Amino acid sequence: MRIGSYQLRNSVFLAPMAGITDQPFRQLCSEFGAGLTFSEMMSSNPQVWQTEKSKLRLTRANDTEINAVQIVGSDPNEMAMAAQINVQNGADLIDINMGCPAKKVNRKLAGSALLQYPELVEKILHAVVKAVDVPVTLKIRTGWNKENQNCVKIAKIAEHAGISALTIHGRTRACLFNGQAEYENIKAVKSQVSIPVIANGDIQTAEQALAVLDYTQADGVMIGRAALGNPWIFQEMVARLTPIEVAQKLDLEQKFAVIFRHIRHLHQFYGETKGYRIARKHVAWYLNGLFLKTDFKQSFNAIENATQQLNALEDFFKLQILENKRC
């Protein structure tokens, strides 16, 4: 699959997720085969560009991967400037967020709120594409609500504006993350435009990914919540979708090693004071993903020291591995 001038190694992508797709997590997902990862969304407001938080979000996953940075905003000129600044700081690809359903984003007429105003969408897309010499992609939902599902119209605007690829989450803004994602609208968009279309929403297994691609004829899939505590999902999906690939299933001990490395990376990346707090949610996701019924999460969350976190994880993992061998 190609996006602009880039030939991607596969068509299974990690979705941009606020507070989640930082450099350590993107790097981990890339190691397990994600064909493309996206940063957390960056505001187009120039007042926040030089904050420590923004600088951390811009950190590359690694030197060999495409650095795809997502921006969010509603002013065409500010969005164009944000794209330029991010490219100057190392972005290889700019993704425009018009899919976020969060109230604090929509109140500023950004994210999925923009789907109500196709003329403004057109101005933003043209401004950003014209401002940079790297590929620009777009992420949307099917519409503002079920009565106003205008994703086909937005897709045609995007294609005309020079957008290099389009990701569609199979829900409206009104749906938030409730109910089940639908793929009929994604199929409709794919039949109407020639740019690559990536399907997103409730894709949790390799079989689901294959079924969604077969039904929609989309060019790729984007994985969001299913990757939480489960970065090896990319390895499984790529192997299922690419016959020449063979998935090396990780046993419990190997997964524990990955988790330990991830938590240690978080401590190093954010510093111990902030890192141990961010590590808590990831450990909770890992425990849920491994279906481990344990009260370890509560005791882990009470730890307020990075070194003690690692020691507790190591002890817990050793115990789990020992009990697993006994079974």
CSV table of C-alpha atoms in Angstrom, one decimal:
chain,number,residue,atom,x,y,z
A,1,MET,CA,0.0,0.0,0.0
A,2,ARG,CA,1.2,3.5,-0.9
A,3,ILE,CA,0.4,6.8,0.8
A,4,GLY,CA,1.8,9.6,-1.3
A,5,SER,CA,5.5,8.8,-2.0
A,6,TYR,CA,5.7,6.2,0.8
A,7,GLN,CA,5.5,2.5,0.2
A,8,LEU,CA,4.2,1.0,3.4
A,9,ARG,CA,5.3,-2.5,4.6
A,10,ASN,CA,1.7,-3.5,5.2
A,11,SER,CA,-1.8,-2.0,5.6
A,12,VAL,CA,-2.5,-2.6,9.3
A,13,PHE,CA,-2.2,0.8,11.1
A,14,LEU,CA,-2.2,2.0,14.7
A,15,ALA,CA,-4.8,4.7,15.3
A,16,PRO,CA,-3.9,8.0,16.9
A,17,MET,CA,-5.2,8.0,20.5
A,18,ALA,CA,-4.9,10.8,23.0
A,19,GLY,CA,-2.9,9.9,26.0
A,20,ILE,CA,-1.9,6.6,24.5
A,21,THR,CA,0.0,6.7,21.2
A,22,ASP,CA,3.2,8.2,22.7
A,23,GLN,CA,6.6,7.4,21.4
A,24,PRO,CA,7.1,4.3,23.6
A,25,PHE,CA,3.8,2.7,22.5
A,26,ARG,CA,4.2,3.6,18.8
A,27,GLN,CA,7.7,2.1,18.8
A,28,LEU,CA,6.4,-1.1,20.4
A,29,CYS,CA,3.5,-1.4,17.9
A,30,SER,CA,5.9,-0.8,15.1
A,31,GLU,CA,8.2,-3.6,16.3
A,32,PHE,CA,5.2,-5.9,16.2
A,33,GLY,CA,4.5,-5.0,12.6
A,34,ALA,CA,2.2,-2.0,12.5
A,35,GLY,CA,2.6,-0.6,8.9
A,36,LEU,CA,2.1,2.9,10.1
A,37,THR,CA,1.6,4.6,13.5
A,38,PHE,CA,0.2,8.0,14.3
A,39,SER,CA,1.1,10.5,17.1
A,40,GLU,CA,-1.5,11.8,19.6
A,41,MET,CA,-3.3,14.7,18.1
A,42,MET,CA,-1.5,18.1,18.2
A,43,SER,CA,-3.5,21.3,18.6
A,44,SER,CA,-3.2,23.8,15.8
A,45,ASN,CA,-3.1,26.5,18.5
A,46,PRO,CA,0.4,28.1,18.3
A,47,GLN,CA,0.4,28.9,22.0
A,48,VAL,CA,0.9,25.2,22.9
A,49,TRP,CA,3.5,24.3,20.2
A,50,GLN,CA,6.5,24.8,22.5
A,51,THR,CA,5.2,23.1,25.6
A,52,GLU,CA,7.0,20.1,27.0
A,53,LYS,CA,3.9,18.0,26.4
A,54,SER,CA,3.8,19.0,22.7
A,55,LYS,CA,7.5,18.3,22.3
A,56,LEU,CA,7.2,14.8,23.7
A,57,ARG,CA,4.3,14.1,21.3
A,58,LEU,CA,6.5,15.0,18.4
A,59,THR,CA,9.3,12.5,19.3
A,60,ARG,CA,9.8,10.0,16.6
A,61,ALA,CA,8.9,6.3,17.3
A,62,ASN,CA,12.3,5.5,15.8
A,63,ASP,CA,14.6,6.6,12.9
A,64,THR,CA,13.4,4.0,10.4
A,65,GLU,CA,9.6,4.5,10.7
A,66,ILE,CA,7.5,7.2,9.0
A,67,ASN,CA,6.8,9.9,11.5
A,68,ALA,CA,3.0,10.6,11.1
A,69,VAL,CA,1.7,13.5,13.2
A,70,GLN,CA,-1.9,14.2,13.6
A,71,ILE,CA,-3.2,17.8,14.0
A,72,VAL,CA,-6.5,19.1,15.1
A,73,GLY,CA,-8.2,22.5,14.8
A,74,SER,CA,-10.7,24.5,12.9
A,75,ASP,CA,-8.9,27.6,11.4
A,76,PRO,CA,-7.5,26.9,8.0
A,77,ASN,CA,-4.5,29.3,8.4
A,78,GLU,CA,-3.6,27.9,11.9
A,79,MET,CA,-3.9,24.3,10.6
A,80,ALA,CA,-1.6,25.1,7.7
A,81,MET,CA,0.9,26.7,10.1
A,82,ALA,CA,0.7,23.8,12.4
A,83,ALA,CA,1.4,21.4,9.5
A,84,GLN,CA,4.4,23.4,8.5
A,85,ILE,CA,5.8,23.6,12.0
A,86,ASN,CA,5.4,19.8,12.4
A,87,VAL,CA,7.2,19.1,9.1
A,88,GLN,CA,10.0,21.4,10.1
A,89,ASN,CA,10.3,19.4,13.3
A,90,GLY,CA,10.5,16.1,11.5
A,91,ALA,CA,7.0,15.0,10.6
A,92,ASP,CA,7.0,12.9,7.4
A,93,LEU,CA,3.2,12.8,7.1
A,94,ILE,CA,0.4,15.0,8.4
A,95,ASP,CA,-2.9,13.5,9.4
A,96,ILE,CA,-5.9,15.8,10.0
A,97,ASN,CA,-8.3,14.9,12.8
A,98,MET,CA,-12.0,15.3,11.8
A,99,GLY,CA,-13.1,12.3,13.8
A,100,CYS,CA,-12.6,13.0,17.5
A,101,PRO,CA,-16.0,13.1,19.3
A,102,ALA,CA,-14.8,14.6,22.5
A,103,LYS,CA,-16.8,17.5,23.8
A,104,LYS,CA,-13.8,19.7,24.6
A,105,VAL,CA,-12.6,19.3,21.0
A,106,ASN,CA,-16.0,19.7,19.4
A,107,ARG,CA,-16.8,22.9,21.4
A,108,LYS,CA,-13.9,24.5,19.5
A,109,LEU,CA,-15.5,23.4,16.2
A,110,ALA,CA,-12.7,20.9,15.7
A,111,GLY,CA,-12.6,17.1,15.3
A,112,SER,CA,-15.9,15.5,14.2
A,113,ALA,CA,-17.8,18.8,14.7
A,114,LEU,CA,-16.3,19.9,11.3
A,115,LEU,CA,-18.3,17.3,9.5
A,116,GLN,CA,-21.3,19.6,9.9
A,117,TYR,CA,-19.5,22.3,7.7
A,118,PRO,CA,-18.3,20.8,4.4
A,119,GLU,CA,-17.2,24.2,3.1
A,120,LEU,CA,-14.9,24.8,6.1
A,121,VAL,CA,-13.6,21.2,5.7
A,122,GLU,CA,-12.7,22.0,2.1
A,123,LYS,CA,-10.9,25.2,3.1
A,124,ILE,CA,-8.9,23.4,5.8
A,125,LEU,CA,-7.9,20.5,3.6
A,126,HIS,CA,-6.8,22.8,0.7
A,127,ALA,CA,-4.8,25.0,3.1
A,128,VAL,CA,-2.9,22.1,4.7
A,129,VAL,CA,-2.2,20.3,1.5
A,130,LYS,CA,-0.9,23.5,-0.1
A,131,ALA,CA,1.3,24.3,3.0
A,132,VAL,CA,3.5,21.2,3.1
A,133,ASP,CA,5.3,19.0,0.7
A,134,VAL,CA,4.6,15.7,2.6
A,135,PRO,CA,1.5,13.5,2.2
A,136,VAL,CA,-1.6,14.7,4.1
A,137,THR,CA,-4.2,12.2,5.2
A,138,LEU,CA,-7.6,12.7,6.9
A,139,LYS,CA,-9.5,10.8,9.6
A,140,ILE,CA,-13.3,11.2,9.8
A,141,ARG,CA,-16.4,9.5,11.1
A,142,THR,CA,-19.4,8.7,8.9
A,143,GLY,CA,-21.1,12.0,9.8
A,144,TRP,CA,-22.4,14.1,12.7
A,145,ASN,CA,-25.4,11.8,13.4
A,146,LYS,CA,-27.4,9.1,11.7
A,147,GLU,CA,-29.6,11.7,10.0
A,148,ASN,CA,-26.5,13.5,8.6
A,149,GLN,CA,-24.1,10.8,7.4
A,150,ASN,CA,-22.1,12.8,4.7
A,151,CYS,CA,-18.9,10.8,4.6
A,152,VAL,CA,-19.2,10.2,0.8
A,153,LYS,CA,-19.4,14.0,0.3
A,154,ILE,CA,-16.5,14.7,2.6
A,155,ALA,CA,-14.4,11.9,0.9
A,156,LYS,CA,-14.9,13.5,-2.5
A,157,ILE,CA,-13.9,16.9,-1.1
A,158,ALA,CA,-10.8,15.3,0.4
A,159,GLU,CA,-9.9,13.6,-2.9
A,160,HIS,CA,-10.3,16.8,-4.8
A,161,ALA,CA,-8.2,18.7,-2.2
A,162,GLY,CA,-5.2,16.4,-2.7
A,163,ILE,CA,-5.6,14.2,0.5
A,164,SER,CA,-3.4,11.1,0.1
A,165,ALA,CA,-5.5,8.7,2.1
A,166,LEU,CA,-8.7,8.7,4.1
A,167,THR,CA,-9.5,6.8,7.3
A,168,ILE,CA,-13.1,6.3,8.3
A,169,HIS,CA,-14.4,5.3,11.7
A,170,GLY,CA,-17.7,3.4,11.2
A,171,ARG,CA,-19.7,5.5,13.7
A,172,THR,CA,-21.2,9.0,13.7
A,173,ARG,CA,-20.1,11.6,16.2
A,174,ALA,CA,-23.4,11.1,18.1
A,175,CYS,CA,-22.6,7.4,18.5
A,176,LEU,CA,-19.4,8.2,20.4
A,177,PHE,CA,-18.0,4.7,21.0
A,178,ASN,CA,-21.4,3.2,21.8
A,179,GLY,CA,-23.0,0.3,19.9
A,180,GLN,CA,-21.3,-1.5,17.1
A,181,ALA,CA,-19.3,0.1,14.3
A,182,GLU,CA,-20.9,-0.3,10.8
A,183,TYR,CA,-19.0,-0.7,7.5
A,184,GLU,CA,-21.7,0.1,4.9
A,185,ASN,CA,-20.6,3.7,4.7
A,186,ILE,CA,-17.0,2.8,4.4
A,187,LYS,CA,-17.9,0.5,1.5
A,188,ALA,CA,-19.9,3.3,-0.1
A,189,VAL,CA,-16.9,5.7,0.2
A,190,LYS,CA,-14.5,3.2,-1.2
A,191,SER,CA,-16.7,2.8,-4.3
A,192,GLN,CA,-16.8,6.6,-4.9
A,193,VAL,CA,-13.1,7.7,-4.5
A,194,SER,CA,-9.8,6.5,-5.9
A,195,ILE,CA,-7.6,7.4,-2.9
A,196,PRO,CA,-6.7,4.7,-0.4
A,197,VAL,CA,-9.4,4.2,2.2
A,198,ILE,CA,-8.7,2.7,5.7
A,199,ALA,CA,-11.4,1.1,7.7
A,200,ASN,CA,-11.6,1.8,11.4
A,201,GLY,CA,-13.9,0.8,14.3
A,202,ASP,CA,-14.3,-2.4,16.4
A,203,ILE,CA,-11.7,-4.4,14.5
A,204,GLN,CA,-10.4,-6.7,17.3
A,205,THR,CA,-9.1,-9.9,15.6
A,206,ALA,CA,-7.3,-10.9,12.4
A,207,GLU,CA,-10.5,-12.6,11.2
A,208,GLN,CA,-12.5,-9.4,11.7
A,209,ALA,CA,-9.9,-7.4,9.8
A,210,LEU,CA,-10.1,-9.8,6.9
A,211,ALA,CA,-13.9,-9.7,6.9
A,212,VAL,CA,-14.0,-5.9,7.0
A,213,LEU,CA,-11.5,-5.7,4.1
A,214,ASP,CA,-13.4,-8.2,2.1
A,215,TYR,CA,-16.8,-6.4,2.7
A,216,THR,CA,-15.7,-2.8,2.2
A,217,GLN,CA,-12.8,-3.4,-0.3
A,218,ALA,CA,-10.9,-0.9,1.8
A,219,ASP,CA,-7.2,-0.7,1.3
A,220,GLY,CA,-6.2,-1.1,5.0
A,221,VAL,CA,-7.4,-1.3,8.5
A,222,MET,CA,-6.7,0.9,11.5
A,223,ILE,CA,-6.6,-0.6,15.0
A,224,GLY,CA,-7.3,1.5,18.1
A,225,ARG,CA,-8.7,0.2,21.4
A,226,ALA,CA,-7.9,-3.4,20.4
A,227,ALA,CA,-4.2,-2.7,20.7
A,228,LEU,CA,-4.4,-1.5,24.3
A,229,GLY,CA,-2.5,-4.1,26.4
A,230,ASN,CA,-2.2,-6.1,23.2
A,231,PRO,CA,0.6,-4.7,20.9
A,232,TRP,CA,1.2,-8.1,19.4
A,233,ILE,CA,-2.2,-7.9,17.7
A,234,PHE,CA,-0.4,-6.3,14.7
A,235,GLN,CA,1.9,-9.3,14.3
A,236,GLU,CA,-1.2,-11.6,14.3
A,237,MET,CA,-3.2,-9.4,11.8
A,238,VAL,CA,-0.3,-8.9,9.4
A,239,ALA,CA,0.3,-12.7,9.3
A,240,ARG,CA,-3.4,-13.4,8.6
A,241,LEU,CA,-3.6,-10.7,5.9
A,242,THR,CA,-0.2,-11.4,4.3
A,243,PRO,CA,0.1,-15.1,3.3
A,244,ILE,CA,3.9,-15.0,3.2
A,245,GLU,CA,4.1,-13.8,6.8
A,246,VAL,CA,4.2,-16.2,9.7
A,247,ALA,CA,3.1,-15.1,13.2
A,248,GLN,CA,5.4,-16.1,16.0
A,249,LYS,CA,3.0,-16.6,18.9
A,250,LEU,CA,4.4,-15.3,22.1
A,251,ASP,CA,4.1,-17.4,25.2
A,252,LEU,CA,3.3,-15.8,28.6
A,253,GLU,CA,7.0,-15.4,29.5
A,254,GLN,CA,7.7,-13.6,26.3
A,255,LYS,CA,4.7,-11.3,26.7
A,256,PHE,CA,5.8,-10.4,30.2
A,257,ALA,CA,9.3,-9.5,28.9
A,258,VAL,CA,7.6,-7.1,26.4
A,259,ILE,CA,5.5,-5.5,29.1
A,260,PHE,CA,8.5,-5.0,31.4
A,261,ARG,CA,10.4,-3.4,28.6
A,262,HIS,CA,7.5,-1.1,27.8
A,263,ILE,CA,7.1,0.1,31.4
A,264,ARG,CA,10.8,0.7,31.7
A,265,HIS,CA,10.7,2.7,28.5
A,266,LEU,CA,7.8,4.8,29.8
A,267,HIS,CA,9.9,5.6,32.9
A,268,GLN,CA,12.9,6.6,30.7
A,269,PHE,CA,10.8,8.6,28.3
A,270,TYR,CA,8.7,10.7,30.7
A,271,GLY,CA,11.1,10.6,33.7
A,272,GLU,CA,10.4,8.7,36.8
A,273,THR,CA,8.0,11.2,38.4
A,274,LYS,CA,5.6,11.2,35.5
A,275,GLY,CA,6.5,7.8,34.0
A,276,TYR,CA,5.3,5.7,36.9
A,277,ARG,CA,1.8,7.4,36.8
A,278,ILE,CA,1.4,6.7,33.0
A,279,ALA,CA,2.6,3.1,33.5
A,280,ARG,CA,-0.4,2.4,35.7
A,281,LYS,CA,-3.0,2.4,32.9
A,282,HIS,CA,-0.9,0.4,30.6
A,283,VAL,CA,-0.3,-2.3,33.2
A,284,ALA,CA,-4.1,-2.4,33.8
A,285,TRP,CA,-4.7,-2.9,30.0
A,286,TYR,CA,-2.1,-5.7,29.9
A,287,LEU,CA,-3.6,-7.5,32.8
A,288,ASN,CA,-7.1,-7.3,31.2
A,289,GLY,CA,-5.7,-8.4,27.9
A,290,LEU,CA,-4.0,-11.5,29.4
A,291,PHE,CA,-7.3,-12.3,31.3
A,292,LEU,CA,-5.4,-12.4,34.6
A,293,LYS,CA,-7.8,-12.4,37.5
A,294,THR,CA,-5.7,-10.8,40.2
A,295,ASP,CA,-5.7,-7.9,42.7
A,296,PHE,CA,-2.2,-6.9,41.6
A,297,LYS,CA,-3.5,-3.9,39.7
A,298,GLN,CA,-4.6,-2.3,43.0
A,299,SER,CA,-1.3,-2.9,44.7
A,300,PHE,CA,0.6,-1.7,41.6
A,301,ASN,CA,-1.4,1.5,41.5
A,302,ALA,CA,-0.4,2.3,45.1
A,303,ILE,CA,3.3,2.3,44.2
A,304,GLU,CA,4.8,5.8,43.8
A,305,ASN,CA,8.3,5.0,42.6
A,306,ALA,CA,9.5,3.8,39.2
A,307,THR,CA,12.1,1.3,40.6
A,308,GLN,CA,9.5,-0.2,43.0
A,309,GLN,CA,7.1,-0.6,40.0
A,310,LEU,CA,9.7,-2.6,38.1
A,311,ASN,CA,10.5,-4.7,41.1
A,312,ALA,CA,6.8,-5.4,41.7
A,313,LEU,CA,6.3,-6.3,38.1
A,314,GLU,CA,9.2,-8.7,38.1
A,315,ASP,CA,8.0,-10.5,41.2
A,316,PHE,CA,4.5,-10.7,39.9
A,317,PHE,CA,5.6,-12.0,36.5
A,318,LYS,CA,7.9,-14.7,38.1
A,319,LEU,CA,5.0,-15.9,40.2
A,320,GLN,CA,2.6,-16.0,37.2
A,321,ILE,CA,5.1,-17.9,35.1
A,322,LEU,CA,5.7,-20.4,37.9
A,323,GLU,CA,2.0,-21.0,38.3
A,324,ASN,CA,1.5,-21.3,34.5
A,325,LYS,CA,4.2,-24.0,34.4
A,326,ARG,CA,2.5,-25.9,37.2
A,327,CYS,CA,-0.8,-26.0,35.2
